[in-house]
Short mmCIF file of C-alpha atoms in Angstrom, two decimals:
data_model
loop_
_atom_site.label_atom_id
_atom_site.label_comp_id
_atom_site.label_asym_id
_atom_site.label_seq_id
_atom_site.Cartn_x
_atom_site.Cartn_y
_atom_site.Cartn_z
CA MET U 1 55.20 119.06 144.12
CA THR U 2 56.18 115.67 142.95
CA PRO U 3 54.29 112.77 144.49
CA GLY U 4 56.42 110.39 146.47
CA ALA U 5 59.12 112.98 147.23
CA GLY U 6 60.53 112.66 150.74
CA GLY U 7 59.85 115.55 153.14
CA GLY U 8 57.32 117.14 150.81
CA GLY U 9 60.00 118.99 148.88
CA PRO U 10 60.29 118.98 145.13
CA MET U 11 62.35 116.16 143.64
CA LYS U 12 65.41 117.40 141.89
CA ASP U 13 65.96 116.31 138.30
CA CYS U 14 68.55 113.60 138.13
CA GLU U 15 71.13 113.95 135.43
CA TYR U 16 73.00 110.90 134.33
CA SER U 17 76.43 111.15 132.77
CA GLN U 18 77.80 108.31 130.72
CA ILE U 19 81.02 106.88 132.03
CA SER U 20 83.59 106.36 129.31
CA THR U 21 85.09 102.90 129.52
CA HIS U 22 87.68 103.61 126.83
CA SER U 23 89.94 105.90 128.79
CA SER U 24 93.40 106.25 127.33
CA SER U 25 94.91 106.10 130.82
CA SER U 26 93.68 102.59 131.51
CA PRO U 27 96.51 100.11 131.87
CA MET U 28 94.14 97.18 131.50
CA GLU U 29 92.74 98.41 128.19
CA SER U 30 96.06 98.51 126.41
CA PRO U 31 96.29 94.72 125.69
CA HIS U 32 92.95 94.91 123.92
CA LYS U 33 93.66 97.99 121.85
CA LYS U 34 93.79 97.37 118.13
CA LYS U 35 96.95 98.59 116.54
CA LYS U 36 96.25 101.09 113.80
CA THR U 37 98.26 99.86 110.84
CA ALA U 38 98.04 101.16 107.29
CA LEU U 39 96.18 98.84 104.96
CA ARG U 40 98.37 97.31 102.29
CA ARG U 41 97.31 96.77 98.71
CA LYS U 42 97.55 93.44 96.96
CA TRP U 43 100.18 94.54 94.47
CA GLU U 44 102.61 95.09 97.38
CA VAL U 45 102.58 91.36 98.20
CA PHE U 46 102.08 90.06 94.66
CA PRO U 47 103.93 86.70 94.35
CA GLY U 48 104.91 87.06 90.69
CA ARG U 49 108.04 88.69 89.33
CA ASN U 50 106.51 91.96 88.22
CA LYS U 51 107.04 95.68 88.72
CA PHE U 52 104.26 98.01 89.77
CA PHE U 53 104.10 101.78 89.44
CA CYS U 54 101.57 104.51 90.28
CA ASN U 55 100.16 102.62 93.26
CA GLY U 56 99.57 99.43 91.27
CA ARG U 57 98.01 101.04 88.20
CA ILE U 58 101.00 100.11 86.00
CA MET U 59 102.10 96.48 85.82
CA MET U 60 105.24 95.40 83.94
CA ALA U 61 107.79 92.63 83.90
CA ARG U 62 111.04 93.03 85.78
CA GLN U 63 113.15 92.95 82.61
CA THR U 64 112.25 96.36 81.19
CA GLY U 65 115.59 97.36 79.62
CA VAL U 66 114.56 96.39 76.09
CA PHE U 67 111.27 98.24 76.49
CA TYR U 68 113.10 101.49 77.17
CA LEU U 69 115.23 100.83 74.09
CA THR U 70 112.08 100.38 72.00
CA LEU U 71 110.59 103.59 73.34
CA LEU U 72 113.85 105.45 72.77
CA LEU U 73 114.13 104.32 69.14
CA ILE U 74 110.55 105.38 68.41
CA LEU U 75 110.96 108.78 70.09
CA VAL U 76 114.36 109.57 68.55
CA THR U 77 113.45 108.46 65.03
CA SER U 78 110.12 110.27 65.05
CA GLY U 79 111.66 113.36 66.64
CA LEU U 80 114.34 113.61 63.97
CA PHE U 81 111.73 113.15 61.28
CA PHE U 82 109.53 115.96 62.62
CA ALA U 83 112.51 118.26 63.21
CA PHE U 84 114.49 117.90 59.95
CA ASP U 85 112.21 116.40 57.29
CA CYS U 86 108.68 117.60 57.98
CA PRO U 87 109.43 121.36 57.57
CA TYR U 88 110.83 120.85 54.06
CA LEU U 89 108.14 118.34 53.03
CA SER U 90 105.38 120.58 54.35
CA ASP U 91 106.60 123.55 52.30
CA GLN U 92 107.55 121.73 49.13
CA ILE U 93 104.94 118.95 48.91
CA THR U 94 101.95 119.10 51.30
CA PRO U 95 101.24 119.95 54.97
CA ALA U 96 99.34 116.66 55.33
CA ILE U 97 102.61 114.74 55.69
CA PRO U 98 103.48 115.95 59.22
CA ALA U 99 99.81 115.63 60.23
CA VAL U 100 99.62 112.00 59.18
CA GLY U 101 103.00 111.30 60.77
CA ALA U 102 101.89 112.84 64.09
CA LEU U 103 98.71 110.75 64.06
CA LEU U 104 100.66 107.54 63.50
CA PHE U 105 103.22 108.49 66.15
CA PHE U 106 100.63 109.09 68.87
CA PHE U 107 98.76 105.91 67.98
CA VAL U 108 101.96 103.82 68.13
CA THR U 109 103.01 105.36 71.45
CA GLY U 110 99.58 104.87 72.97
CA THR U 111 99.25 101.22 71.99
CA LEU U 112 102.81 100.51 73.15
CA LEU U 113 102.15 101.97 76.60
CA ARG U 114 98.79 100.24 76.79
CA THR U 115 100.40 96.89 76.04
CA SER U 116 103.32 97.39 78.41
CA PHE U 117 101.44 98.85 81.39
CA SER U 118 98.41 96.54 81.52
CA ASP U 119 97.62 93.17 83.06
CA PRO U 120 98.03 90.56 80.30
CA GLY U 121 95.53 88.23 81.97
CA VAL U 122 97.37 86.85 85.01
CA LEU U 123 95.51 84.09 86.80
CA PRO U 124 95.44 84.36 90.61
CA ARG U 125 97.21 81.66 92.53
CA ALA U 126 95.31 79.26 94.74
CA THR U 127 94.98 80.11 98.42
CA PRO U 128 96.34 77.58 100.95
CA ASP U 129 92.84 76.25 101.60
CA GLU U 130 92.09 75.92 97.90
CA ALA U 131 95.43 74.23 97.26
CA ALA U 132 94.85 71.78 100.13
CA ASP U 133 91.36 70.98 98.86
CA LEU U 134 92.66 70.45 95.32
CA GLU U 135 95.44 68.17 96.54
CA ARG U 136 92.89 66.21 98.55
CA GLN U 137 90.75 65.77 95.44
CA ILE U 138 93.80 64.70 93.46
CA GLY U 139 94.67 62.19 96.19
CA ASN U 140 91.16 60.73 96.21
CA THR U 141 91.15 60.43 92.43
CA GLU U 142 94.54 58.74 92.53
CA ASP U 143 93.40 56.28 95.20
CA ILE U 144 90.34 55.35 93.17
CA ALA U 145 92.46 54.90 90.04
CA ASN U 146 94.98 52.72 91.88
CA GLY U 147 92.29 50.69 93.63
CA SER U 148 93.63 51.31 97.13
CA SER U 149 93.40 54.08 99.68
CA SER U 150 96.63 53.44 101.56
CA GLY U 151 99.22 53.06 98.83
CA GLY U 152 102.63 54.69 98.66
CA TYR U 153 103.26 58.28 97.67
CA ARG U 154 102.71 59.16 94.03
CA PRO U 155 102.98 62.58 92.39
CA PRO U 156 99.62 64.11 91.57
CA PRO U 157 98.44 63.83 87.96
CA ARG U 158 99.49 66.75 85.81
CA THR U 159 96.60 66.80 83.37
CA LYS U 160 92.84 66.69 83.15
CA GLU U 161 90.88 66.18 79.98
CA ILE U 162 87.89 68.21 78.84
CA VAL U 163 86.04 68.35 75.52
CA ILE U 164 85.73 71.63 73.57
CA ASN U 165 83.75 71.57 70.31
CA GLY U 166 84.33 67.84 70.00
CA GLN U 167 88.08 68.12 70.57
CA THR U 168 89.76 66.70 73.66
CA VAL U 169 91.83 69.36 75.42
CA LYS U 170 94.23 68.67 78.26
CA LEU U 171 94.41 70.95 81.28
CA LYS U 172 97.86 70.98 82.84
CA TYR U 173 98.48 71.33 86.57
CA CYS U 174 100.77 74.19 87.61
CA PHE U 175 102.86 73.29 90.66
CA THR U 176 103.77 76.97 91.19
CA CYS U 177 100.26 78.45 91.13
CA LYS U 178 98.62 75.26 92.52
CA ILE U 179 95.85 75.32 89.91
CA PHE U 180 94.79 73.48 86.80
CA ARG U 181 95.37 76.00 84.05
CA PRO U 182 92.33 76.78 81.89
CA PRO U 183 92.48 76.09 78.14
CA ARG U 184 95.11 78.07 76.19
CA ALA U 185 96.75 79.30 79.41
CA SER U 186 100.44 78.81 80.14
CA HIS U 187 102.95 79.69 82.83
CA CYS U 188 105.47 82.39 81.94
CA SER U 189 108.88 81.51 83.33
CA LEU U 190 110.07 85.14 83.24
CA CYS U 191 107.12 86.70 85.05
CA ASP U 192 106.36 83.55 87.10
CA ASN U 193 102.64 83.84 86.42
CA CYS U 194 100.01 81.76 84.70
CA VAL U 195 98.59 83.91 81.90
CA GLU U 196 95.19 83.33 80.31
CA ARG U 197 95.34 82.76 76.53
CA PHE U 198 99.11 83.12 76.72
CA ASP U 199 100.69 84.19 73.42
CA HIS U 200 104.33 84.91 74.30
CA HIS U 201 106.55 87.04 76.50
CA CYS U 202 107.71 90.05 74.49
CA PRO U 203 110.82 91.83 75.83
CA TRP U 204 110.30 94.70 73.37
CA VAL U 205 107.16 95.76 75.20
CA GLY U 206 108.40 94.64 78.63
CA ASN U 207 105.41 92.45 79.41
CA CYS U 208 103.64 89.21 78.62
CA VAL U 209 101.16 89.17 75.77
CA GLY U 210 97.94 87.46 76.71
CA LYS U 211 94.19 87.67 76.60
CA ARG U 212 93.82 91.19 78.00
CA ASN U 213 96.49 93.00 75.95
CA TYR U 214 96.87 90.98 72.77
CA ARG U 215 94.69 93.31 70.69
CA PHE U 216 96.77 96.32 71.78
CA PHE U 217 99.96 94.45 70.96
CA TYR U 218 98.70 93.64 67.49
CA MET U 219 97.61 97.23 66.87
CA PHE U 220 101.00 98.41 68.11
CA ILE U 221 103.07 96.30 65.74
CA LEU U 222 100.68 97.00 62.86
CA SER U 223 100.73 100.76 63.38
CA LEU U 224 104.47 100.69 63.97
CA SER U 225 104.86 98.97 60.62
CA PHE U 226 102.92 101.78 58.96
CA LEU U 227 104.92 104.43 60.83
CA THR U 228 108.24 102.84 59.91
CA VAL U 229 107.30 102.56 56.25
CA PHE U 230 105.89 106.10 56.31
CA ILE U 231 109.06 107.64 57.79
CA PHE U 232 111.37 105.63 55.54
CA ALA U 233 109.42 106.54 52.42
CA PHE U 234 109.28 110.27 53.07
CA VAL U 235 112.91 110.44 54.22
CA ILE U 236 113.93 108.99 50.84
CA THR U 237 111.54 111.43 49.15
CA HIS U 238 113.15 114.34 51.01
CA ILE U 239 116.68 113.32 50.02
CA ILE U 240 115.76 112.76 46.36
CA HIS U 241 113.83 116.03 46.12
CA ARG U 242 116.68 118.01 47.67
CA SER U 243 119.39 116.27 45.61
CA GLN U 244 117.63 117.28 42.40
CA LYS U 245 118.20 120.92 43.29
CA THR U 246 121.58 120.94 45.03
CA GLY U 247 123.05 117.53 44.32
CA PHE U 248 123.17 114.30 46.31
CA LEU U 249 126.17 115.19 48.49
CA SER U 250 124.82 118.66 49.22
CA ALA U 251 121.49 117.11 50.19
CA LEU U 252 123.19 114.78 52.64
CA LYS U 253 125.13 117.71 54.13
CA ASP U 254 122.01 119.85 54.47
CA SER U 255 120.02 117.11 56.25
CA PRO U 256 122.36 114.61 58.01
CA ALA U 257 119.55 113.40 60.29
CA SER U 258 117.73 111.98 57.30
CA VAL U 259 120.55 109.50 56.75
CA LEU U 260 120.27 108.21 60.33
CA GLU U 261 116.49 107.87 60.01
CA ALA U 262 116.80 105.95 56.77
CA VAL U 263 119.30 103.50 58.24
CA VAL U 264 117.19 102.80 61.37
CA CYS U 265 114.00 102.34 59.38
CA PHE U 266 115.64 100.13 56.75
CA PHE U 267 116.92 97.58 59.26
CA SER U 268 113.80 97.56 61.42
CA VAL U 269 111.08 97.59 58.82
CA TRP U 270 111.65 93.99 57.75
CA SER U 271 111.29 92.51 61.19
CA ILE U 272 108.36 94.72 62.12
CA VAL U 273 106.45 94.10 58.94
CA GLY U 274 107.19 90.38 59.11
CA LEU U 275 105.98 90.22 62.73
CA SER U 276 102.79 92.04 61.77
CA GLY U 277 102.12 89.59 58.96
CA PHE U 278 102.70 86.58 61.25
CA HIS U 279 100.22 87.82 63.86
CA THR U 280 97.73 88.65 61.15
CA TYR U 281 97.86 84.99 60.17
CA LEU U 282 97.42 83.92 63.80
CA ILE U 283 94.41 86.16 64.27
CA SER U 284 92.78 84.96 61.07
CA SER U 285 93.12 81.33 62.24
CA ASN U 286 92.39 82.09 65.93
CA GLN U 287 95.67 80.71 67.24
CA THR U 288 98.35 81.92 69.59
CA THR U 289 102.09 82.03 69.12
CA ASN U 290 102.50 79.35 71.77
CA GLU U 291 100.06 77.02 70.02
CA ASP U 292 101.58 77.64 66.59
CA ILE U 293 105.15 76.94 67.75
CA LYS U 294 104.10 73.71 69.48
CA GLY U 295 101.98 72.67 66.50
CA SER U 296 98.98 72.00 68.68
CA TRP U 297 96.31 72.47 66.02
CA SER U 298 95.92 72.15 62.30
CA SER U 299 94.33 74.84 60.17
CA LYS U 300 92.26 72.24 58.31
CA ARG U 301 88.96 71.37 59.93
CA GLY U 302 88.81 67.79 58.68
CA LYS U 303 92.01 66.66 60.35
CA GLU U 304 92.11 64.91 63.69
CA ASN U 305 93.87 67.77 65.54
CA TYR U 306 91.72 70.57 64.17
CA ASN U 307 91.57 73.88 66.04
CA PRO U 308 88.51 73.83 68.33
CA TYR U 309 88.70 77.60 68.93
CA SER U 310 88.42 78.65 65.30
CA TYR U 311 85.05 79.86 64.03
CA GLY U 312 85.84 78.62 60.54
CA ASN U 313 85.73 82.15 59.11
CA ILE U 314 88.58 84.66 58.84
CA PHE U 315 86.39 87.69 59.42
CA THR U 316 84.75 86.15 62.52
CA ASN U 317 88.11 85.17 63.93
CA CYS U 318 89.48 88.70 63.48
CA CYS U 319 86.41 90.26 65.07
CA SER U 320 86.63 87.85 67.99
CA ALA U 321 90.27 88.75 68.67
CA LEU U 322 90.11 92.51 68.04
CA CYS U 323 86.54 93.60 68.72
CA GLY U 324 85.34 91.26 71.45
CA PRO U 325 84.65 92.41 75.00
CA LEU U 326 87.70 93.00 77.19
CA SER U 327 87.67 90.72 80.22
CA PRO U 328 88.36 92.32 83.62
CA SER U 329 91.53 91.72 85.59
CA LEU U 330 91.36 88.74 87.92
CA ILE U 331 94.10 89.70 90.38
CA ASP U 332 92.59 92.99 91.69
CA ARG U 333 96.07 94.39 92.23
CA ARG U 334 94.82 97.67 93.74
CA GLY U 335 92.51 96.01 96.24
CA PHE U 336 93.21 96.16 99.96
CA ILE U 337 94.38 93.23 102.05
CA GLN U 338 91.88 92.65 104.85
CA PRO U 339 93.68 92.28 108.22
CA ASP U 340 92.82 89.47 110.61
CA THR U 341 90.31 90.32 113.34
CA PRO U 342 92.12 90.40 116.71
CA GLN U 343 90.80 88.09 119.41
CA LEU U 344 90.17 89.72 122.76
CA ALA U 345 91.44 87.85 125.79
CA ALA U 346 88.81 86.66 128.25
CA PRO U 347 88.74 88.40 131.63
CA SER U 348 90.51 86.52 134.41
CA ASN U 349 88.14 85.41 137.25
CA GLY U 350 85.86 88.36 136.59
CA ILE U 351 88.27 90.83 138.24
CA THR U 352 90.03 92.41 135.27
CA MET U 353 87.28 93.56 132.96
CA TYR U 354 87.60 95.16 129.53
CA GLY U 355 87.47 98.94 129.81
CA ALA U 356 87.96 99.10 133.59
CA THR U 357 89.97 102.05 134.83
CA GLN U 358 92.56 102.21 137.57
CA SER U 359 90.28 104.19 139.88
CA GLN U 360 87.54 101.61 139.48
CA SER U 361 90.01 98.86 140.33
CA ASN U 362 91.11 100.70 143.48
CA MET U 363 87.48 101.22 144.52
CA CYS U 364 86.86 97.50 144.11
CA ASP U 365 89.86 96.71 146.32
CA GLN U 366 88.65 99.16 148.99
CA ASP U 367 85.14 97.66 148.93
CA GLN U 368 86.58 94.19 149.37
CA CYS U 369 88.66 95.35 152.33
CA ILE U 370 85.63 97.03 153.96
CA GLN U 371 83.50 93.92 153.53
CA SER U 372 86.25 91.76 155.00
CA THR U 373 86.66 94.09 158.01
CA LYS U 374 82.91 94.07 158.65
CA PHE U 375 82.91 90.30 158.53
CA VAL U 376 85.75 90.09 161.08
CA LEU U 377 84.09 92.54 163.45
CA GLN U 378 80.77 90.72 163.25
CA ALA U 379 82.45 87.40 163.91
CA ALA U 380 84.37 88.87 166.85
CA ALA U 381 81.34 90.56 168.40
CA THR U 382 79.23 87.41 168.35
CA PRO U 383 80.68 85.90 171.62
CA LEU U 384 80.07 89.23 173.41
CA LEU U 385 76.32 88.77 173.12
CA GLN U 386 76.52 85.75 175.39
CA SER U 387 76.55 86.22 179.21
CA GLU U 388 78.36 83.12 180.39
CA PRO U 389 80.89 83.67 183.22
CA SER U 390 84.57 83.54 182.50
CA ILE U 391 86.80 80.79 183.69
CA THR U 392 89.07 81.69 186.57
CA SER U 393 92.26 80.14 187.71
CA GLU U 394 90.46 78.06 190.38
CA GLU U 395 88.18 76.42 187.84
CA LEU U 396 89.44 73.21 186.33
CA PRO U 397 88.42 71.87 182.91
CA LEU U 398 85.61 69.44 182.86
CA PRO U 399 86.40 65.77 182.41
CA GLY U 400 86.20 64.74 178.82
CA LYS U 401 86.61 68.31 177.62
CA THR U 402 89.71 69.46 175.79
CA THR U 403 91.36 72.75 176.34
CA ILE U 404 93.64 74.85 174.20
CA SER U 405 97.38 74.47 174.08
CA ALA U 406 98.34 78.14 173.75
CA PRO U 407 96.88 81.56 174.29
CA CYS U 408 94.93 83.23 171.53
CA ALA U 409 97.73 84.07 169.12
CA ALA U 410 95.68 85.04 166.09
CA LEU U 411 92.13 85.38 164.86
CA THR U 412 91.79 83.91 161.38
CA LEU U 413 88.88 84.08 158.95
CA GLY U 414 86.72 81.03 158.57
CA GLN U 415 86.57 77.94 160.74
CA PRO U 416 90.04 76.84 161.92
CA THR U 417 91.06 73.26 161.47
CA PRO U 418 92.86 71.72 164.46
CA PRO U 419 96.12 70.16 163.38
CA SER U 420 96.74 66.59 164.29
CA SER U 421 100.17 67.37 165.70
CA ILE U 422 98.77 69.21 168.78
CA PRO U 423 98.31 66.76 171.71
CA ASN U 424 95.23 66.87 173.89
CA LEU U 425 95.74 68.43 177.30
CA THR U 426 94.90 66.48 180.45
CA SER U 427 92.69 67.64 183.23
CA GLU U 428 95.69 68.61 185.33
CA THR U 429 96.51 71.43 182.91
CA GLY U 430 94.77 74.65 183.94
CA LEU U 431 94.06 77.86 182.15
CA SER U 432 96.13 79.76 184.67
CA ASP U 433 99.28 78.16 183.26
CA MET U 434 98.64 79.79 179.90
CA ILE U 435 96.64 83.01 180.50
CA PRO U 436 97.36 84.98 183.69
CA LEU U 437 93.98 85.91 185.14
CA LYS U 438 93.15 88.01 188.18
CA GLU U 439 91.89 86.35 191.36
CA ASP U 440 88.89 88.66 191.76
CA PRO U 441 86.07 87.47 189.50
CA GLU U 442 84.23 90.76 189.83
CA SER U 443 87.08 92.82 188.47
CA HIS U 444 87.69 90.37 185.65
CA GLN U 445 85.58 92.27 183.13
CA PHE U 446 88.30 93.47 180.75
CA LEU U 447 91.85 92.53 180.10
CA THR U 448 94.48 95.19 180.30
CA PRO U 449 96.55 95.88 177.17
CA GLU U 450 99.46 94.09 178.82
CA GLU U 451 97.32 91.02 179.50
CA ALA U 452 95.73 90.92 176.06
CA PRO U 453 97.21 88.41 173.62
CA SER U 454 99.35 89.90 170.89
CA PRO U 455 98.09 89.66 167.29
CA PRO U 456 100.27 87.87 164.69
CA GLY U 457 103.42 89.74 163.79
CA MET U 458 103.50 91.74 167.08
CA LEU U 459 104.73 89.11 169.51
CA PRO U 460 107.75 90.13 171.54
CA MET U 461 111.11 88.66 170.74
CA GLY U 462 111.86 85.51 172.67
CA SER U 463 108.21 84.71 173.33
CA PRO U 464 107.57 80.97 173.53
CA VAL U 465 104.33 81.40 171.62
CA SER U 466 104.94 81.25 167.86
CA HIS U 467 102.73 82.38 165.02
CA SER U 468 102.12 78.85 163.87
CA HIS U 469 100.32 77.93 167.15
CA THR U 470 96.96 79.50 166.43
CA MET U 471 93.88 79.15 168.55
CA HIS U 472 91.92 75.99 167.83
CA VAL U 473 88.44 75.72 169.24
CA LEU U 474 87.62 72.22 170.36
CA SER U 475 84.60 72.93 172.57
CA LEU U 476 81.80 75.46 172.36
CA ALA U 477 81.71 75.94 176.14
CA SER U 478 85.41 76.77 176.41
CA GLN U 479 85.31 78.93 173.24
CA ASP U 480 82.80 81.47 174.57
CA SER U 481 84.38 81.77 177.99
CA LEU U 482 87.91 82.10 176.61
CA HIS U 483 87.14 84.57 173.79
CA GLU U 484 85.21 86.91 176.05
CA ASP U 485 88.30 88.46 177.62
CA SER U 486 90.50 88.19 174.53
CA VAL U 487 88.09 89.90 172.13
CA ARG U 488 87.27 92.68 174.60
CA GLY U 489 90.96 93.33 174.92
CA LEU U 490 91.27 93.60 171.14
CA VAL U 491 88.27 95.93 170.96
CA LYS U 492 89.84 98.11 173.63
CA LEU U 493 93.12 98.23 171.72
CA SER U 494 91.35 99.09 168.46
CA SER U 495 89.40 101.90 170.13
CA VAL U 496 92.69 103.47 171.26
#
């Protein structure tokens, strides 16, 4: 037995079930539902002129035709060498020749792909808020420099000056990226990006050469120089060794691919070796191609425009360029774009609530109707509790009292407001002119359905009483006596 249980019986365990407010059938929940859209990565909306492959893992310039030519020349030349020259050289001289050639080939291919497929050091562009803040700072600096805060429009300054190792370095403003470029950075017109420690845009590798891929570019051209010289040297060795046995023309007929290899290597070795030597000089002096072409710095320390980035030692400069730590990418091209958080609309007047279902809305409407009906019935039953006699046709209205101008046409909620357009009735106007009452006071307890006033919308056609002439109570004494018969007639009709 549970104490406090009604009737002495055991209290049943109450189980509560959680009502789900996220029903899929709710019509009022649909405006607040968050649309499930696939998250996009940053490389898909990258503003620069670049190509991306393998879901953003590979980044290249748009002009990649020359890169495919470079790759084709390396593959074809090396393939011919391994197919037509290496078998003879391996048998007649040493098997180490194809092994060394394969090692150089894989190293050249790997450094080429690493240079072409990587981020060269692209600087991210300023966000709209950052750009606005920077322009505001530029405007304030300009106003201070001009001595006025309300002058005419002037273009923002393009440079800032900083000091690096005692040398004044200018930072240029990029109107495309909306940033002041850091030292040694430049904007590539082909890729439309600001690149950190920009060296040059190389069409042979199909990418810019900058801070993050310069070491791979240098190792590529250096190893390619060794591979080109290696193939050219052993192709000539093959032809000479074979011509000593069968003659020069017979050697050319037996290995025609060797002639093609020799021609390709002869015309390419000069440019490749020369390019490797030029970049070796740049690395030893810690300069870039862009700085060397512009003549920004002098190699001599004592001059006025000495190079502030040089360590003053060739070995240190080479270690800094080739063996230093590799900086991470700043653009995060494989990161996800965070969508904006949707704002939920506020409920209107507390009726439409988030998560409400259609059945709950209907229940609320039914409860409101029930409460309104109870209020009407209570208001209508209030005059019945009073026992004042009804007014007959012989009774005249009291002097100074006003009577109604029409029978009870409608019962409205709240207190009615008498319109000013209804004139007051005189004492000569009786109730019998408006409501036909019986002569016998004793039998005047209830009105018959025919005598009861019609509710709004049910008046017979041609009736002089219109819906706009509602009952207006002007006196408490006349209200109770007049409503007694009218309300009882309505109660009788409702009971039927």
